[in-house]
Amino acid sequence: MSTRRLPRTAWKDHQMTSRPVARRGLLIGAGSLLAGGVLAACGSDPEPPPAPPKGPEAAEPTPVNTTEQLTTVVSEVNADVAEADKALASEELAPRVSGSAVHFRKAAYAMIEKVDAWRDYLDAPGPELAVPLTTVTAGFPRSSIALVQDPEQEGVRHFVALQQVDAQSPYTSWGWARQLGGIEMPSVSDARVGAENVAADTDDLLMTPAKALELYAKVLTDGDKADPDDVIADDPFKTTRHEQIQGERKDLNAGVEKDEAATIRETYAVHDKEFVGLRTDDGGAIVMGTLKSTRTVTVKDGATMRYTEDNQYTEVAGTREFTDEYIRTYGTHVALYIPAHGADAAIQPIGASLTTLTVTGE
């Protein structure tokens, strides 16, 4: 099967860093569909054409959605997000945006209303479809994934989760994950061929998607000790989040006696009501899910943690002095590649988009 590779691009974590990272492209399988036509001989006295034959049944399942359909959906998702972002009104996200994407946006708008600078951290997929991942799985709910260009940054792309609850409902997106940099992407079927959906409990993969998402949440929480066998490969999102929390811990406790040091910990959990998954050409799967996390700074009794100047977080919290706790909550949409069972490869995170939801403290 021939493949094509998307061009190298750059990625950055909008929330925390502007460091660009080179990225390898997603491989797209050309599939087995042969487009051809029948050429008839010309004659001076053509006879009326016969009735068109019924033709044989397809040897393989055909996609239940099309590139044209997903192109329309992606454009309308972008339009709804753009309208809502302009008005800071989550109700404008309907009808194409649903689930945690609405919850995350509503929380982000509340942050922006307090500190307008948070507007710059809104992460959104653009209107241009780069790669459609169509499905051959009939029945409902029906799921697909679209790789979509960023509306502002050339070469930056997002995995967009798309689901249709039933035949009467439109496709909606409950989330999108920015493609991570420096990672080899799996090969996927041509949109004219399509791929089967995988469920959260599919067991012919290296690990069921549900367990893979749970393990990734544990790795984000506890680091390498949560994954001693290196089942999950490193990725820029995990590295950046761990570096940030380590740097924050160092800054918080610089020049502070050990018994007065503040503690900082971030815990992640899977929101298991949201999931999409599609087969890759090698029998593995690309899956998407939703994580929520809480980063808590706990101040020792009798101590005070004080920022010398305000920042976007303390301005939302309404204080830069804390004597008890300083808490930030986040929502993250992620995409993982899970190899087939028995493959000599690790689970690879390939996309992540984080939204700051709340900042509180006292």
Short mmCIF file of C-alpha atoms in Angstrom, two decimals:
data_model
loop_
_atom_site.label_atom_id
_atom_site.label_comp_id
_atom_site.label_asym_id
_atom_site.label_seq_id
_atom_site.Cartn_x
_atom_site.Cartn_y
_atom_site.Cartn_z
CA MET A 1 0.00 0.00 0.00
CA SER A 2 1.48 3.38 -0.99
CA THR A 3 1.51 6.24 1.46
CA ARG A 4 1.99 9.99 1.47
CA ARG A 5 3.54 12.04 4.23
CA LEU A 6 2.30 15.42 5.36
CA PRO A 7 4.98 18.15 5.48
CA ARG A 8 6.99 18.86 8.60
CA THR A 9 5.41 21.44 10.83
CA ALA A 10 5.84 23.15 14.18
CA TRP A 11 3.89 22.76 17.40
CA LYS A 12 3.72 24.72 20.61
CA ASP A 13 1.90 24.49 23.91
CA HIS A 14 -0.26 27.62 23.84
CA GLN A 15 -0.84 27.60 27.57
CA MET A 16 2.74 27.55 28.70
CA THR A 17 5.51 27.81 26.13
CA SER A 18 6.23 29.24 22.70
CA ARG A 19 9.15 26.95 21.90
CA PRO A 20 8.62 25.48 18.40
CA VAL A 21 9.04 21.75 17.88
CA ALA A 22 9.48 20.08 14.50
CA ARG A 23 7.05 17.33 13.66
CA ARG A 24 6.82 14.44 11.28
CA GLY A 25 3.66 14.12 9.26
CA LEU A 26 0.76 11.70 9.41
CA LEU A 27 1.04 8.91 6.87
CA ILE A 28 -2.01 8.33 4.72
CA GLY A 29 -2.52 4.99 3.03
CA ALA A 30 -3.67 5.18 -0.56
CA GLY A 31 -6.05 2.30 0.04
CA SER A 32 -7.18 -0.35 -2.40
CA LEU A 33 -9.87 1.58 -4.23
CA LEU A 34 -9.26 1.72 -7.98
CA ALA A 35 -11.09 4.54 -9.74
CA GLY A 36 -11.66 3.72 -13.40
CA GLY A 37 -14.07 4.08 -16.24
CA VAL A 38 -15.33 2.02 -19.15
CA LEU A 39 -14.48 3.24 -22.65
CA ALA A 40 -17.03 2.22 -25.31
CA ALA A 41 -16.24 1.84 -29.01
CA CYS A 42 -17.72 4.41 -31.36
CA GLY A 43 -20.07 3.41 -34.22
CA SER A 44 -22.05 5.18 -36.90
CA ASP A 45 -25.37 3.72 -35.76
CA PRO A 46 -25.26 3.60 -31.99
CA GLU A 47 -27.85 1.42 -30.35
CA PRO A 48 -29.74 2.56 -27.27
CA PRO A 49 -27.68 1.75 -24.20
CA PRO A 50 -28.80 -1.20 -22.13
CA ALA A 51 -30.09 -0.76 -18.61
CA PRO A 52 -27.20 -0.26 -16.21
CA PRO A 53 -26.17 -3.48 -14.51
CA LYS A 54 -26.59 -3.80 -10.77
CA GLY A 55 -22.93 -4.73 -10.37
CA PRO A 56 -21.29 -6.97 -7.79
CA GLU A 57 -21.40 -6.21 -4.09
CA ALA A 58 -18.32 -4.52 -2.72
CA ALA A 59 -15.67 -6.96 -1.56
CA GLU A 60 -14.89 -4.70 1.39
CA PRO A 61 -17.07 -2.42 3.52
CA THR A 62 -17.31 1.14 2.25
CA PRO A 63 -17.17 4.26 4.42
CA VAL A 64 -20.43 5.39 5.99
CA ASN A 65 -19.24 8.98 5.83
CA THR A 66 -17.34 10.87 3.14
CA THR A 67 -14.66 13.49 2.76
CA GLU A 68 -17.30 15.93 1.52
CA GLN A 69 -19.46 15.32 4.58
CA LEU A 70 -16.57 15.75 7.02
CA THR A 71 -15.40 18.86 5.15
CA THR A 72 -18.78 20.44 5.84
CA VAL A 73 -18.79 19.34 9.48
CA VAL A 74 -15.28 20.70 10.12
CA SER A 75 -16.17 24.04 8.54
CA GLU A 76 -19.29 24.34 10.69
CA VAL A 77 -17.43 23.34 13.88
CA ASN A 78 -14.98 26.15 13.17
CA ALA A 79 -17.79 28.62 12.46
CA ASP A 80 -19.57 27.81 15.73
CA VAL A 81 -16.34 28.08 17.75
CA ALA A 82 -15.40 31.38 16.08
CA GLU A 83 -18.83 32.87 16.76
CA ALA A 84 -18.80 31.74 20.39
CA ASP A 85 -15.25 33.00 20.95
CA LYS A 86 -16.12 36.39 19.51
CA ALA A 87 -19.14 36.78 21.79
CA LEU A 88 -17.67 34.84 24.75
CA ALA A 89 -20.98 32.98 24.74
CA SER A 90 -20.92 29.19 25.10
CA GLU A 91 -24.50 28.85 23.82
CA GLU A 92 -23.19 29.90 20.38
CA LEU A 93 -21.22 26.63 20.21
CA ALA A 94 -24.38 24.73 19.24
CA PRO A 95 -25.16 22.77 17.18
CA ARG A 96 -21.73 21.46 16.15
CA VAL A 97 -19.83 21.58 19.48
CA SER A 98 -20.84 19.46 22.45
CA GLY A 99 -19.73 17.79 25.67
CA SER A 100 -16.52 18.79 27.41
CA ALA A 101 -15.61 21.21 24.60
CA VAL A 102 -18.59 23.33 25.68
CA HIS A 103 -17.69 22.98 29.37
CA PHE A 104 -14.07 23.93 28.74
CA ARG A 105 -15.03 26.91 26.57
CA LYS A 106 -17.56 28.19 29.13
CA ALA A 107 -14.87 28.07 31.83
CA ALA A 108 -12.35 29.77 29.53
CA TYR A 109 -14.80 32.58 28.79
CA ALA A 110 -15.25 33.17 32.52
CA MET A 111 -11.46 33.47 32.83
CA ILE A 112 -11.35 35.96 29.94
CA GLU A 113 -14.07 38.09 31.48
CA LYS A 114 -11.79 38.53 34.50
CA VAL A 115 -8.50 38.87 32.60
CA ASP A 116 -8.73 39.57 28.87
CA ALA A 117 -5.21 38.25 28.22
CA TRP A 118 -6.58 34.71 28.54
CA ARG A 119 -8.26 35.27 25.16
CA ASP A 120 -4.88 34.57 23.55
CA TYR A 121 -4.93 31.01 24.91
CA LEU A 122 -8.10 29.86 23.17
CA ASP A 123 -7.12 26.86 21.05
CA ALA A 124 -9.38 26.13 18.07
CA PRO A 125 -9.38 23.96 14.94
CA GLY A 126 -9.66 25.83 11.66
CA PRO A 127 -12.17 25.39 8.82
CA GLU A 128 -9.80 23.48 6.53
CA LEU A 129 -9.84 19.67 6.55
CA ALA A 130 -6.32 18.25 6.13
CA VAL A 131 -6.95 14.51 6.51
CA PRO A 132 -10.35 12.82 7.00
CA LEU A 133 -10.38 9.52 8.91
CA THR A 134 -13.62 7.98 7.69
CA THR A 135 -15.26 4.91 9.20
CA VAL A 136 -16.76 1.77 7.70
CA THR A 137 -18.54 0.86 10.93
CA ALA A 138 -22.31 1.03 10.51
CA GLY A 139 -24.72 1.76 13.31
CA PHE A 140 -24.76 4.46 15.96
CA PRO A 141 -23.23 6.25 17.67
CA ARG A 142 -20.94 6.83 14.69
CA SER A 143 -17.44 8.22 15.17
CA SER A 144 -14.75 9.76 13.00
CA ILE A 145 -11.60 11.79 13.46
CA ALA A 146 -10.54 14.73 11.31
CA LEU A 147 -7.05 16.19 11.13
CA VAL A 148 -7.69 19.91 10.71
CA GLN A 149 -5.45 22.89 10.00
CA ASP A 150 -5.05 25.55 12.69
CA PRO A 151 -6.88 28.76 11.68
CA GLU A 152 -3.91 31.03 12.40
CA GLN A 153 -0.65 29.06 12.51
CA GLU A 154 0.47 27.55 9.24
CA GLY A 155 1.33 23.88 9.49
CA VAL A 156 -0.20 23.39 12.94
CA ARG A 157 -2.98 20.79 13.00
CA HIS A 158 -5.57 19.38 15.37
CA PHE A 159 -7.14 15.95 15.74
CA VAL A 160 -10.88 16.66 15.99
CA ALA A 161 -13.19 14.06 17.54
CA LEU A 162 -16.50 13.78 15.66
CA GLN A 163 -19.55 11.79 16.74
CA GLN A 164 -23.09 11.32 15.47
CA VAL A 165 -25.49 9.97 18.09
CA ASP A 166 -28.18 8.80 15.66
CA ALA A 167 -29.38 9.26 12.09
CA GLN A 168 -31.43 12.33 13.02
CA SER A 169 -28.60 14.10 14.85
CA PRO A 170 -25.76 16.14 13.35
CA TYR A 171 -22.11 15.28 13.79
CA THR A 172 -20.69 17.19 16.74
CA SER A 173 -17.24 17.59 18.25
CA TRP A 174 -16.62 17.20 21.97
CA GLY A 175 -12.96 18.10 21.63
CA TRP A 176 -9.78 18.58 19.65
CA ALA A 177 -6.13 17.80 20.39
CA ARG A 178 -3.21 19.67 18.87
CA GLN A 179 -0.84 17.35 17.01
CA LEU A 180 2.38 16.91 18.99
CA GLY A 181 5.81 17.54 17.54
CA GLY A 182 8.75 15.28 16.83
CA ILE A 183 6.67 12.10 16.74
CA GLU A 184 6.32 9.54 13.96
CA MET A 185 2.66 9.29 13.03
CA PRO A 186 0.87 6.04 12.12
CA SER A 187 -0.39 5.22 8.65
CA VAL A 188 -4.15 5.45 8.18
CA SER A 189 -6.51 4.35 5.43
CA ASP A 190 -7.44 6.53 2.50
CA ALA A 191 -10.78 8.25 3.12
CA ARG A 192 -12.33 6.34 0.19
CA VAL A 193 -11.50 3.08 1.96
CA GLY A 194 -12.17 4.00 5.58
CA ALA A 195 -11.38 2.19 8.82
CA GLU A 196 -13.38 0.43 11.49
CA ASN A 197 -14.18 2.07 14.78
CA VAL A 198 -12.62 0.63 17.91
CA ALA A 199 -14.37 0.64 21.28
CA ALA A 200 -12.87 1.68 24.60
CA ASP A 201 -12.71 -1.99 25.62
CA THR A 202 -11.24 -3.36 22.36
CA ASP A 203 -8.81 -6.06 23.48
CA ASP A 204 -6.76 -6.86 20.35
CA LEU A 205 -4.49 -3.88 20.92
CA LEU A 206 -1.37 -3.59 23.06
CA MET A 207 -3.74 -2.34 25.77
CA THR A 208 -7.44 -1.54 25.70
CA PRO A 209 -8.00 2.15 24.92
CA ALA A 210 -9.69 2.68 28.28
CA LYS A 211 -6.68 1.28 30.14
CA ALA A 212 -4.27 3.20 27.91
CA LEU A 213 -5.97 6.50 28.73
CA GLU A 214 -5.98 5.61 32.43
CA LEU A 215 -2.27 4.78 32.32
CA TYR A 216 -1.49 8.03 30.52
CA ALA A 217 -3.35 9.95 33.24
CA LYS A 218 -1.26 8.14 35.87
CA VAL A 219 1.98 8.92 34.01
CA LEU A 220 1.03 12.60 33.80
CA THR A 221 0.31 12.49 37.53
CA ASP A 222 3.21 10.41 38.87
CA GLY A 223 5.79 10.34 36.12
CA ASP A 224 7.91 7.33 35.18
CA LYS A 225 7.18 5.43 38.39
CA ALA A 226 3.59 4.95 37.15
CA ASP A 227 4.92 3.16 34.04
CA PRO A 228 8.03 1.16 35.00
CA ASP A 229 7.80 -0.98 31.85
CA ASP A 230 7.71 2.05 29.53
CA VAL A 231 4.41 1.01 27.96
CA ILE A 232 3.81 4.66 27.04
CA ALA A 233 6.46 6.57 25.09
CA ASP A 234 7.61 10.07 25.96
CA ASP A 235 5.89 13.04 24.37
CA PRO A 236 6.27 16.85 24.39
CA PHE A 237 3.05 17.48 26.34
CA LYS A 238 4.06 15.23 29.25
CA THR A 239 7.61 16.58 29.25
CA THR A 240 6.44 20.19 29.28
CA ARG A 241 3.90 19.67 32.07
CA HIS A 242 6.44 17.87 34.26
CA GLU A 243 9.11 20.52 33.61
CA GLN A 244 6.63 23.25 34.52
CA ILE A 245 5.65 21.70 37.82
CA GLN A 246 9.29 21.00 38.73
CA GLY A 247 10.24 24.58 37.89
CA GLU A 248 7.33 25.93 39.88
CA ARG A 249 8.29 23.77 42.87
CA LYS A 250 11.85 25.08 42.71
CA ASP A 251 10.74 28.72 42.47
CA LEU A 252 8.20 28.38 45.27
CA ASN A 253 10.71 27.02 47.74
CA ALA A 254 13.84 28.96 46.84
CA GLY A 255 15.46 30.08 50.10
CA VAL A 256 12.76 28.40 52.20
CA GLU A 257 13.53 26.01 55.05
CA LYS A 258 12.50 22.42 54.30
CA ASP A 259 9.93 22.31 57.09
CA GLU A 260 8.29 25.45 55.68
CA ALA A 261 8.33 24.42 52.03
CA ALA A 262 5.07 24.41 50.10
CA THR A 263 4.05 21.22 48.28
CA ILE A 264 2.75 21.11 44.72
CA ARG A 265 1.02 18.23 42.98
CA GLU A 266 -1.12 17.79 39.87
CA THR A 267 -3.47 14.83 39.53
CA TYR A 268 -5.14 13.72 36.28
CA ALA A 269 -8.28 11.63 35.76
CA VAL A 270 -10.03 10.31 32.66
CA HIS A 271 -13.49 11.59 31.77
CA ASP A 272 -14.69 8.21 30.51
CA LYS A 273 -17.91 9.42 28.88
CA GLU A 274 -16.03 10.69 25.82
CA PHE A 275 -14.12 8.42 23.47
CA VAL A 276 -13.50 7.88 19.76
CA GLY A 277 -11.17 5.39 18.10
CA LEU A 278 -10.29 4.29 14.56
CA ARG A 279 -8.08 1.50 13.21
CA THR A 280 -4.74 2.27 11.65
CA ASP A 281 -3.29 0.35 8.70
CA ASP A 282 -1.07 -1.76 10.96
CA GLY A 283 -3.95 -3.05 13.11
CA GLY A 284 -3.40 -0.50 15.85
CA ALA A 285 -5.67 2.45 16.59
CA ILE A 286 -5.80 6.21 17.00
CA VAL A 287 -7.97 7.04 19.99
CA MET A 288 -9.09 10.27 21.61
CA GLY A 289 -10.27 10.99 25.12
CA THR A 290 -10.70 13.70 27.74
CA LEU A 291 -8.67 14.29 30.90
CA LYS A 292 -9.27 16.65 33.80
CA SER A 293 -6.57 17.70 36.23
CA THR A 294 -6.08 19.71 39.40
CA ARG A 295 -2.78 21.36 40.35
CA THR A 296 -2.68 22.16 44.07
CA VAL A 297 -0.08 24.17 45.96
CA THR A 298 -0.44 23.51 49.69
CA VAL A 299 1.08 26.10 52.00
CA LYS A 300 2.50 24.96 55.34
CA ASP A 301 0.63 26.01 58.48
CA GLY A 302 1.65 29.48 59.56
CA ALA A 303 3.47 30.22 56.30
CA THR A 304 2.56 32.60 53.48
CA MET A 305 3.22 32.16 49.77
CA ARG A 306 3.44 35.51 48.04
CA TYR A 307 4.03 36.49 44.40
CA THR A 308 6.04 39.70 44.04
CA GLU A 309 3.85 40.81 41.15
CA ASP A 310 0.55 39.80 39.57
CA ASN A 311 0.28 37.35 36.70
CA GLN A 312 -2.68 36.03 34.68
CA TYR A 313 -3.39 33.36 37.30
CA THR A 314 -3.25 35.57 40.38
CA GLU A 315 -5.39 38.19 38.66
CA VAL A 316 -8.12 35.59 38.15
CA ALA A 317 -7.73 34.34 41.74
CA GLY A 318 -8.01 37.92 42.99
CA THR A 319 -4.92 37.66 45.19
CA ARG A 320 -1.18 37.01 44.97
CA GLU A 321 -0.87 35.98 48.60
CA PHE A 322 -1.84 32.51 49.80
CA THR A 323 -1.78 31.05 53.31
CA ASP A 324 -3.64 27.78 52.70
CA GLU A 325 -4.02 26.53 49.10
CA TYR A 326 -3.57 27.76 45.55
CA ILE A 327 -5.54 25.61 43.07
CA ARG A 328 -5.72 25.52 39.28
CA THR A 329 -7.90 23.14 37.28
CA TYR A 330 -7.44 22.12 33.67
CA GLY A 331 -9.20 20.18 30.94
CA THR A 332 -7.20 18.36 28.26
CA HIS A 333 -8.21 16.53 25.10
CA VAL A 334 -5.66 13.92 24.06
CA ALA A 335 -4.97 11.61 21.12
CA LEU A 336 -3.00 8.37 21.47
CA TYR A 337 -1.70 5.82 19.00
CA ILE A 338 -2.04 2.28 20.42
CA PRO A 339 -0.16 -0.48 18.53
CA ALA A 340 -1.74 -3.84 17.79
CA HIS A 341 -1.42 -6.63 20.35
CA GLY A 342 2.00 -8.23 20.12
CA ALA A 343 3.61 -5.30 18.33
CA ASP A 344 7.11 -4.31 19.38
CA ALA A 345 6.19 -0.68 19.98
CA ALA A 346 4.97 1.58 22.77
CA ILE A 347 1.74 3.51 23.08
CA GLN A 348 2.47 6.95 21.68
CA PRO A 349 0.64 10.16 22.66
CA ILE A 350 0.24 12.13 19.42
CA GLY A 351 -2.01 15.06 20.36
CA ALA A 352 -2.98 17.23 23.33
CA SER A 353 -4.78 20.53 23.91
CA LEU A 354 -5.02 21.97 27.42
CA THR A 355 -7.50 24.57 28.70
CA THR A 356 -7.17 26.34 32.04
CA LEU A 357 -10.59 26.15 33.70
CA THR A 358 -10.38 27.77 37.13
CA VAL A 359 -7.92 29.50 39.46
CA THR A 360 -8.72 29.79 43.16
CA GLY A 361 -6.86 30.20 46.42
CA GLU A 362 -6.77 31.64 49.88
#
